[in-house]
Coordinates of C-alpha atoms and ligand atoms in Angstrom, one line a residue:
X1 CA -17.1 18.4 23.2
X2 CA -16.0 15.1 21.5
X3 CA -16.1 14.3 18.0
X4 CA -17.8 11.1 16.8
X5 CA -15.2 8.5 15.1
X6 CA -16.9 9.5 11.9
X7 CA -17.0 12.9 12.5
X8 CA -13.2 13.0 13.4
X9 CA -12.5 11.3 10.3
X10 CA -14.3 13.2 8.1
X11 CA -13.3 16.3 9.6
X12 CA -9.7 15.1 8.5
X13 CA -10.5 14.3 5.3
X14 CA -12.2 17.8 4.2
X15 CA -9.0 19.2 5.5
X16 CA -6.7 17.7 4.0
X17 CA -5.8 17.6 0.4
X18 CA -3.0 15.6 -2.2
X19 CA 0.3 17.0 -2.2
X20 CA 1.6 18.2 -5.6
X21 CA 3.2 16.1 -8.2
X22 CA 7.0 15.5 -8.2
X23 CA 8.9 13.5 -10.8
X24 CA 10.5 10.8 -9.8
X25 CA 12.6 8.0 -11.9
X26 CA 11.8 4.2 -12.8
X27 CA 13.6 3.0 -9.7
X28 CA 11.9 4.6 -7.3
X29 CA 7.8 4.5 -8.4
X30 CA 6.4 1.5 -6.6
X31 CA 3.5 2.0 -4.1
X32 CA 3.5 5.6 -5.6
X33 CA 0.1 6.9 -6.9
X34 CA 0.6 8.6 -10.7
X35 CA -0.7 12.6 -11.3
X36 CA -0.6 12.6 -15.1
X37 CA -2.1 10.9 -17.7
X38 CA 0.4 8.2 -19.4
X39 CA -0.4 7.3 -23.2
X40 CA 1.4 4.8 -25.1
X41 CA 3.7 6.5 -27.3
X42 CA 4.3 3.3 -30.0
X43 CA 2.3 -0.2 -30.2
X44 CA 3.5 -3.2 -28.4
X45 CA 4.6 -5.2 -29.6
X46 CA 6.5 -2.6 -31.7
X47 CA 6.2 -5.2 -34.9
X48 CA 5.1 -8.8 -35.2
X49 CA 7.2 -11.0 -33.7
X50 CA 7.2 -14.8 -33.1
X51 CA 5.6 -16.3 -29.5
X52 CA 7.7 -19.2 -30.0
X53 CA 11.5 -20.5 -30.4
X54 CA 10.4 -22.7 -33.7
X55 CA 9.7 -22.2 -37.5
X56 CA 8.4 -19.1 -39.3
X57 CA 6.1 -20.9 -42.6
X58 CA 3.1 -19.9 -45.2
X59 CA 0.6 -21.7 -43.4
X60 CA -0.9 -23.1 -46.8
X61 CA 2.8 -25.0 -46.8
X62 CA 1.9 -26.8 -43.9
X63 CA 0.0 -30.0 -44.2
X64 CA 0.9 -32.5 -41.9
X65 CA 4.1 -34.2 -42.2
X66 CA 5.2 -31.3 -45.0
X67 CA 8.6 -31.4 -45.7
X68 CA 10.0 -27.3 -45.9
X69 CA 13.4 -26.4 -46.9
X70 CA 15.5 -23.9 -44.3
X71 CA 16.6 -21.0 -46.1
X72 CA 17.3 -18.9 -42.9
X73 CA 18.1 -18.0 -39.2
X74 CA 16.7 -15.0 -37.2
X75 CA 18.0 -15.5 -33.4
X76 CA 16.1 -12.7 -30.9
X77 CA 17.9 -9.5 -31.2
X78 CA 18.0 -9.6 -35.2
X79 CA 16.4 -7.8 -38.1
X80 CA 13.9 -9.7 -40.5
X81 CA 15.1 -7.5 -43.3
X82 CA 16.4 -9.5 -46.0
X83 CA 14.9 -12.6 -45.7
X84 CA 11.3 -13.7 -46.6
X85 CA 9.5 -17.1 -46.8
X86 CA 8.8 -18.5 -49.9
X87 CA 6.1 -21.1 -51.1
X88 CA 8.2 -24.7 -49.6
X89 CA 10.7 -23.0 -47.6
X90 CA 10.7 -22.3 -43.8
X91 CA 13.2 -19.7 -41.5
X92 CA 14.4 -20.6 -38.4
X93 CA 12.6 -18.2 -36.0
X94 CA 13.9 -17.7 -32.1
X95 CA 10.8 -16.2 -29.7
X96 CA 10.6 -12.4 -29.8
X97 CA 12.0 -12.1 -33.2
X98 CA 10.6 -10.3 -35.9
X99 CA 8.3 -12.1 -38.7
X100 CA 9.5 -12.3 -42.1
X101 CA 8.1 -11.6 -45.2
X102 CA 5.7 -14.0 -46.6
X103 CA 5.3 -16.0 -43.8
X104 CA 1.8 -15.7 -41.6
X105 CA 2.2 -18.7 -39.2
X106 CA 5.2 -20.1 -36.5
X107 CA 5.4 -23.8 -36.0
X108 CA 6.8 -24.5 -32.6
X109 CA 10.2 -26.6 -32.2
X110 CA 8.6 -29.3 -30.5
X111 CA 6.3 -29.6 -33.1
X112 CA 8.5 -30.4 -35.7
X113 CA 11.2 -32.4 -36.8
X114 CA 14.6 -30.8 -38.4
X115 CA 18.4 -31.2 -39.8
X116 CA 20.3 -28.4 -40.9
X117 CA 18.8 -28.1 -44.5
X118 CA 14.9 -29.5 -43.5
X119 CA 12.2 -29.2 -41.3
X120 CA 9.2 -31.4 -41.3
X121 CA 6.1 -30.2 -39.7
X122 CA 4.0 -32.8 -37.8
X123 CA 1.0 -30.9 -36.6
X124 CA -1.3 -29.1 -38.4
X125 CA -0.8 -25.0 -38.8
X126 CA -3.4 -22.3 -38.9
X127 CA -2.6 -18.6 -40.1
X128 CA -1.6 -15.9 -37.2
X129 CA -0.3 -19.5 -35.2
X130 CA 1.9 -18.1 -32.6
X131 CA 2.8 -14.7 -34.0
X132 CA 2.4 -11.8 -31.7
X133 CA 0.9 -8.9 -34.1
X134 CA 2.1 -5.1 -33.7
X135 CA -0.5 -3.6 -31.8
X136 CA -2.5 -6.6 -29.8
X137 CA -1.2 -5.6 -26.1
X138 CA -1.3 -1.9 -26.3
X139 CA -2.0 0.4 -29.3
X140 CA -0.1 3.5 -30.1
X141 CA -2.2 7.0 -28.3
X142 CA -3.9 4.3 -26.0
X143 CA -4.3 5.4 -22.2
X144 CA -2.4 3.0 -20.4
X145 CA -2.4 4.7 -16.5
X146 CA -4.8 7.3 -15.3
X147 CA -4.1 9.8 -12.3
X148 CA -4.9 8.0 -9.2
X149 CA -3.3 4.8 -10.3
X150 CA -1.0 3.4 -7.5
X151 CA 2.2 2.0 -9.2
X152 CA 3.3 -1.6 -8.8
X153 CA 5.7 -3.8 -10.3
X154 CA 3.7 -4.5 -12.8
X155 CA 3.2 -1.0 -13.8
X156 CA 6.7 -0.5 -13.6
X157 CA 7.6 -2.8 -16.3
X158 CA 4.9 -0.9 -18.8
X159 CA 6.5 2.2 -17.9
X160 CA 10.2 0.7 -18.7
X161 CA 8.2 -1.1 -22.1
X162 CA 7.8 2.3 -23.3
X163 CA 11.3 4.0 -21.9
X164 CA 9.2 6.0 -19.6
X165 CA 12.0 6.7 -16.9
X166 CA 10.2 9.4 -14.7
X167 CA 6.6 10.1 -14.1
X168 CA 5.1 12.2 -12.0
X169 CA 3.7 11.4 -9.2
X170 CA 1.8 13.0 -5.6
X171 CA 4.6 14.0 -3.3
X172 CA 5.1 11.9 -0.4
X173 CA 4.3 14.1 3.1
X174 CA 7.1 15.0 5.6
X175 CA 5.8 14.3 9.0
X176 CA 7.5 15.6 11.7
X177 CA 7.0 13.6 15.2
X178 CA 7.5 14.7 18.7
X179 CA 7.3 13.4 22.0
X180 CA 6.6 14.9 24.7
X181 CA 7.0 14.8 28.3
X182 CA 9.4 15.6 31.1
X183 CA 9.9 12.0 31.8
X184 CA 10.9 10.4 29.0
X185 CA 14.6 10.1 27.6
X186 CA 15.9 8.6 24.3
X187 CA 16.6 4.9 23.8
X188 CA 19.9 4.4 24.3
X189 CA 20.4 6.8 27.3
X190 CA 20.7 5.8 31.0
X191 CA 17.7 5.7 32.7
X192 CA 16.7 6.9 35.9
X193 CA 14.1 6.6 38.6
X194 CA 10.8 7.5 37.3
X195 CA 11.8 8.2 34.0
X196 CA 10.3 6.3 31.0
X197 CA 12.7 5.2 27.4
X198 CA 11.0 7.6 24.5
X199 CA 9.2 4.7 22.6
X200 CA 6.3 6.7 20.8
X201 CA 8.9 8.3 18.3
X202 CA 10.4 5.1 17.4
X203 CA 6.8 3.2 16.4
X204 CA 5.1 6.5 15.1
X205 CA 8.0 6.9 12.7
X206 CA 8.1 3.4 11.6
X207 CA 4.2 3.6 11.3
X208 CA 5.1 6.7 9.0
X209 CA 7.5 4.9 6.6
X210 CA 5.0 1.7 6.8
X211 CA 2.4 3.9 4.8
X212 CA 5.3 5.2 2.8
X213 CA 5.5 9.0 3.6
X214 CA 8.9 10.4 5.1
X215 CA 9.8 10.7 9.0
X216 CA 11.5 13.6 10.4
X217 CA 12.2 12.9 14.0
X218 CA 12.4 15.9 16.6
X219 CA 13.0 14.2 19.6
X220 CA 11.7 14.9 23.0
X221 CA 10.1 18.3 24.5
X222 CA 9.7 18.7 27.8
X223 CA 6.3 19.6 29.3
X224 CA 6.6 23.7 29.5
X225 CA 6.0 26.2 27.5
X226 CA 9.6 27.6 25.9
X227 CA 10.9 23.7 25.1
X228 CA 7.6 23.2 23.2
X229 CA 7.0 26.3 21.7
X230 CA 10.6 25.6 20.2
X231 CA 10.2 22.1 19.1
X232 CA 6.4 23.0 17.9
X233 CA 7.9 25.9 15.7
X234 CA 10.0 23.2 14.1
X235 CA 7.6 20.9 13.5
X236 CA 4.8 23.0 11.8
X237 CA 7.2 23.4 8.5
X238 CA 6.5 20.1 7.9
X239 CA 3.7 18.7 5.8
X240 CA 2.4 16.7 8.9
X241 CA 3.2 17.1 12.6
X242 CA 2.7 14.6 14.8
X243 CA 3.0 14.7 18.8
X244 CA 3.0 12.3 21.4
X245 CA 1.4 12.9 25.0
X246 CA 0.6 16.1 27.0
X247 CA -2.8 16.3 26.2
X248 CA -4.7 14.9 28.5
X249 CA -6.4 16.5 32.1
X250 CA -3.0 16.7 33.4
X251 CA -1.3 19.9 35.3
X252 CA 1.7 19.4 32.7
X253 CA -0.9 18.7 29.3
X254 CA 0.4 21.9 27.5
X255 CA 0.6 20.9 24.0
X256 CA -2.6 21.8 22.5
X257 CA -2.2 25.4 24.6
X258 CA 1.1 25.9 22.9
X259 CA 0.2 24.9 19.5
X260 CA -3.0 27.3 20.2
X261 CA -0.3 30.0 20.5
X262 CA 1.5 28.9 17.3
X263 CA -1.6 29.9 15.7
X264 CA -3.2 26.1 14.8
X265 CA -6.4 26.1 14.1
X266 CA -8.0 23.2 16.2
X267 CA -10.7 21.5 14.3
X268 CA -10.9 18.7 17.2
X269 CA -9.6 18.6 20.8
X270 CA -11.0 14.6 21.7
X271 CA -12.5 11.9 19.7
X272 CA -15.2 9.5 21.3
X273 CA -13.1 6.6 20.7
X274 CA -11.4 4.0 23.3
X275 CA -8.2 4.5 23.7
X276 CA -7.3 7.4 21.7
X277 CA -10.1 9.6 23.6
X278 CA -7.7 12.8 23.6
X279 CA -6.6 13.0 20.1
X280 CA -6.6 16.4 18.7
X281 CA -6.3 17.9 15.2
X282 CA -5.8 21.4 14.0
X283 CA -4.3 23.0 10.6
X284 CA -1.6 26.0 10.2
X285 CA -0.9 27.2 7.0
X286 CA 0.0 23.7 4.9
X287 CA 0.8 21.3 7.7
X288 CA -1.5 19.1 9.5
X289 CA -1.3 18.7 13.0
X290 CA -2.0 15.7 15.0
X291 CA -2.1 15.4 18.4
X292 CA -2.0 11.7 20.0
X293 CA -1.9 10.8 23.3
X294 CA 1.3 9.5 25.0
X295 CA 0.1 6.3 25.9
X296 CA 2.3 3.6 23.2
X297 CA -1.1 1.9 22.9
X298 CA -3.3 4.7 22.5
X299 CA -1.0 6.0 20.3
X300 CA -0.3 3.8 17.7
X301 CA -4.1 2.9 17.6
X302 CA -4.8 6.5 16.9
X303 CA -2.5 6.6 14.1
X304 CA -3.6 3.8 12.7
X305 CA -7.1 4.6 13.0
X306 CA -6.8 8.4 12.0
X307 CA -3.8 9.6 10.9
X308 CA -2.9 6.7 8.3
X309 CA -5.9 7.5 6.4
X310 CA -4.7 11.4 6.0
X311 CA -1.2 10.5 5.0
X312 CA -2.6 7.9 2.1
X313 CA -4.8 10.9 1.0
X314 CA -2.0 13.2 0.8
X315 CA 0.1 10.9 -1.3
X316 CA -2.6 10.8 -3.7
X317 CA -4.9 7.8 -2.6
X318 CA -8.1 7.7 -2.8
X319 CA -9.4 4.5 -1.5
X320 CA -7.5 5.6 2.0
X321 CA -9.7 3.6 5.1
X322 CA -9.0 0.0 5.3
X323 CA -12.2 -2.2 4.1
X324 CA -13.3 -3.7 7.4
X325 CA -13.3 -7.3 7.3
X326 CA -15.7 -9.7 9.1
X327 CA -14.7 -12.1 11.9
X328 CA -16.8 -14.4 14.2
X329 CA -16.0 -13.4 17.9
X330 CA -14.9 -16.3 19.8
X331 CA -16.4 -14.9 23.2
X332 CA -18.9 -12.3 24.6
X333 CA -17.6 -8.7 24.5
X334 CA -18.8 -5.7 26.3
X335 CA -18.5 -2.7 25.3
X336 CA -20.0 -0.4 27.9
X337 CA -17.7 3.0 27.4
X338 CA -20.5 4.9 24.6
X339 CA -17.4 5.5 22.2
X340 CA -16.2 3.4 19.6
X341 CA -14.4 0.8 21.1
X342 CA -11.1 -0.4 19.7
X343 CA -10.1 -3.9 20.5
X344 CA -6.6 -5.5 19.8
X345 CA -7.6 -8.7 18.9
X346 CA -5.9 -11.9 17.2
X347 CA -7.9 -12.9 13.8
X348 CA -7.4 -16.8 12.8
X349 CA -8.1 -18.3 9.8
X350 CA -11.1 -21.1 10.3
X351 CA -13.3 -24.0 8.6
X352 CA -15.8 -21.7 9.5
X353 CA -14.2 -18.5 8.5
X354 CA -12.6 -15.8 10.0
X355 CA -12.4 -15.8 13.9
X356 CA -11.3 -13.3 16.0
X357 CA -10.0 -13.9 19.9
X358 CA -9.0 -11.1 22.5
X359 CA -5.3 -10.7 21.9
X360 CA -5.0 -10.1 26.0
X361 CA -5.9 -7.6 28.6
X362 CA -7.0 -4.8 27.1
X363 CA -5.5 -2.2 29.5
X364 CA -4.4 0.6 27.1
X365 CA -1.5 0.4 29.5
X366 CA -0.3 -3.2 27.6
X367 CA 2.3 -3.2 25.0
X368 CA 2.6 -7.1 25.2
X369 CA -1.5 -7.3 23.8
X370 CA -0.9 -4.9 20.9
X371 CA 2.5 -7.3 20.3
X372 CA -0.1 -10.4 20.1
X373 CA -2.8 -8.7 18.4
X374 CA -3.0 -9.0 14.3
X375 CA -6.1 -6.6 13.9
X376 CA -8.3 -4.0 15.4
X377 CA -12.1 -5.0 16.0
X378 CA -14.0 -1.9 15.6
X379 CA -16.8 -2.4 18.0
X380 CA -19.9 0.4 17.3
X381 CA -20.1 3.3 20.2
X382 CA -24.1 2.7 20.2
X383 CA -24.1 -1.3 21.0
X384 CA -23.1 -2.9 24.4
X385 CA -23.7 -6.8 24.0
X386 CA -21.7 -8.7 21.5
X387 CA -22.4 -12.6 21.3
X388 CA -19.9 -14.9 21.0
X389 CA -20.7 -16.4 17.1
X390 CA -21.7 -12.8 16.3
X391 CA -19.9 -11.5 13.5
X392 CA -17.7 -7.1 14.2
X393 CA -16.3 -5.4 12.0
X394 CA -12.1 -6.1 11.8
X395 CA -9.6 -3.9 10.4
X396 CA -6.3 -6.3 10.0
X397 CA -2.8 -4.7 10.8
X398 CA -1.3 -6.1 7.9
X399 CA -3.3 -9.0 5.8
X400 CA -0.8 -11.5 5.6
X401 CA -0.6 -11.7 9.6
X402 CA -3.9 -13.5 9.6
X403 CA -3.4 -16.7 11.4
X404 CA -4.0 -20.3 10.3
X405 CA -6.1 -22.2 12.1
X406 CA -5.4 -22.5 15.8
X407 CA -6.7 -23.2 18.8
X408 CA -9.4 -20.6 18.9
X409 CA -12.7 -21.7 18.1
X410 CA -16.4 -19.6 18.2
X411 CA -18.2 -20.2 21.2
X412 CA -15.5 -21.5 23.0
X413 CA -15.0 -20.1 26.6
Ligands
AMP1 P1 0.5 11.8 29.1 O1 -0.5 11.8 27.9 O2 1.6 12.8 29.0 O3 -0.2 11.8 30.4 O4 1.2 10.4 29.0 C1 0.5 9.2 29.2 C2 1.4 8.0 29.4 O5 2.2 7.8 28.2 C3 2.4 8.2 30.5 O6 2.6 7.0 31.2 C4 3.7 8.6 29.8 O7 4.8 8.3 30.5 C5 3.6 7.7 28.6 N1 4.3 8.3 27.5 C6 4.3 9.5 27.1 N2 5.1 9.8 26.0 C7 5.7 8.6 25.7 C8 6.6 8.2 24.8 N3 7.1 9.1 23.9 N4 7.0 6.9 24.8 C9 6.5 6.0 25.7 N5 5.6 6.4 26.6 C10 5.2 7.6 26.7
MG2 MG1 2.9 13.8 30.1

């Protein structure tokens, strides 16, 4: 029996779990979700220092138009030790340098007027004017990134604020990937009649490193028992295994039989979804096996639709299937097949909103569709009408490929 879509998917997700923290340096961290808790070891800013290239004062000094005399000079870099500001004098103060003694306010450059010996300040100065105080980003013992937090740049440059130069984080999975078949030969190698270029291995892989986790390619296995029982060995020591084809109603659809012998546990043999109908998953031991079928289309939609979410959970996300977004169907859709039906479909951006138009013939056999397409509409297994103007639920491939306005309007036929 098939497994709903949300069965499927939630039969992954009990099954899998985060891989363990690794360390891993500065350099290295972004996209990559954090397993400790990271306090602030010191304040920052480490000591007052001045927001502005300008004039360090006693704010009392500074009527308008006061007329201070410059009894110093400390450039970015240099210690305030030494030199203090007394009643009617001023010190030259670069930005990010510390505050002096005695003074409580900075007047900025552009807000003054000054020769060598003189300033004369032409605005009016409150105390704490552009000082940075120790302490008013981050204080000392403060958490400042939880477990679960999934490092960007912007993380990064706390971390380096603070010297941190490795933290740990979830391991990335190894995913092994295998094609299968007796037809199919590497890119690259002649091709002859009947045979078909190994394509799967190439898109699952760079589906793999898309999500960040780390592909380990196996190549081909041909479709009887002792070349995949070798090739299925190898794969199971990875975190993840993913194959390609042979299992499906075919004489030749071995796969799940051999990996049944390699002692996997199946949790799932087919998934009521269209394509991607004979998608199987199993567990041995730590590794997570998926099964897709060999069709490119089928194939990469399965991935994306299954396996991408178990690979973000390993590496320690939590938030790991994509938020469907809404888009406004451009024509009638049918979806007649009582499984969730996938359709590769190009979103554009509109007056109106989002839009979303067939990318093509849907034919699972059609690369050239899933080439066009920008998202996924995820149409509901229980529902066979949709109207054009109605709003379905969209997963996008990648955000940013979300087209502007074009020549696809709602309604139009
Ligand atoms: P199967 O599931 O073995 O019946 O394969 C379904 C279809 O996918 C067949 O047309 C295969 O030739 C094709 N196919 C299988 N494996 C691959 C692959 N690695 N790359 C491209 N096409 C494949
Ligand atoms: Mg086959």
């Amino acid at each position: 029996m098939a497994e709903t879509f949300a069965a499927a998917r939630a039969l992954i997700q009990e099954n899998i779990c985060s891989l363990e923290p690794e360390t891993v340096d500065l350099l290295n961290l972004v996209g990559r979700v954090v397993a400790e808790e990271i306090c602030a070891p010191w304040d920052l800013p480490r000591w007052d220092n001045s927001e502005m290239d300008g004039f360090a004062v006693k704010s009392a000094d500074c009527h308008t138009f006061a007329k201070l005399k410059v009894v110093g000079y400390i450039p970015a870099g240099a210690a305030a030790e030494g030199i203090s500001v007394a009643t009617g004098t001023a010190v030259r103060i670069m930005t990010g340098a510390p505050i002096p003694i005695g003074c409580d306010a900075i007047v900025p450059i552009e807000n003054t007027e000054s020769d060598k010996e003189s300033v004369t300040i032409k605005r009016p100065v409150q105390i704490g004017d552009y000082i940075r105080f120790c302490g008013s980003d981050i204080n000392a013992g403060e958490v400042m990134i939880s477990p679960g937090t999934i490092l960007r740049p912007a993380e990064v440059n706390l971390l380096a604020s603070f010297s941190r130069l490795e933290v740990l984080v979830h391991r990335c999975p190894r995913v092994a990937i295998l094609s299968t078949g007796d037809e199919l030969v590497a890119p690259g190698e002649a091709v002859g009649p009947g045979q078909i270029i190994d394509s799967n291995g190439y898109s699952l892989a760079a589906a793999v490193s898309e999500v960040g986790a780390i592909p380990i390619l196996l190549g081909i296995a041909r479709d009887n028992i002792g070349s995949l029982t070798e090739k299925i060995a190898q794969g199971l020591k990875a975190d993840v295994f993913i194959t390609s084809a042979g299992v499906s109603m075919g004489d030749l659809d071995l796969v799940c039989k051999v990996l049944d012998g390699a002692g996997v546990k199946q949790l799932f043999w087919k998934v009521d979804i269209k394509p991607g109908r004979p998608t199987a998953f199993g567990l041995k031991d730590g590794c997570a096996v998926f099964s897709l079928p060999g069709n490119p289309v089928s194939s990469m939609i399965a991935f994306e639709e299954l396996v991408r979410p178990a690979l973000l959970k390993m590496m320690g996300q939590t938030k790991v299937f994509k938020p469907f977004v809404k888009a406004a169907l451009t024509k009638p859709l049918y979806n007649e097949t009582g499984r969730v039906r996938f359709l590769r479909v190009r979103v554009v951006e509109s007056s109106t909103g989002l839009i979303a138009e067939s990318a093509g013939d849907q034919n699972t056999g059609i690369l050239s569709t899933m080439i066009r397409a920008n998202a996924i509409a995820v149409l509901p297994a229980d529902r066979t009408e949709f109207v054009a103007g109605e709003e379905v639920d969209i997963h996008l491939l990648n955000p940013e490929h979300v087209l502007d306005a074009g020549s696809a309007k709602v309604g139009n036929s």
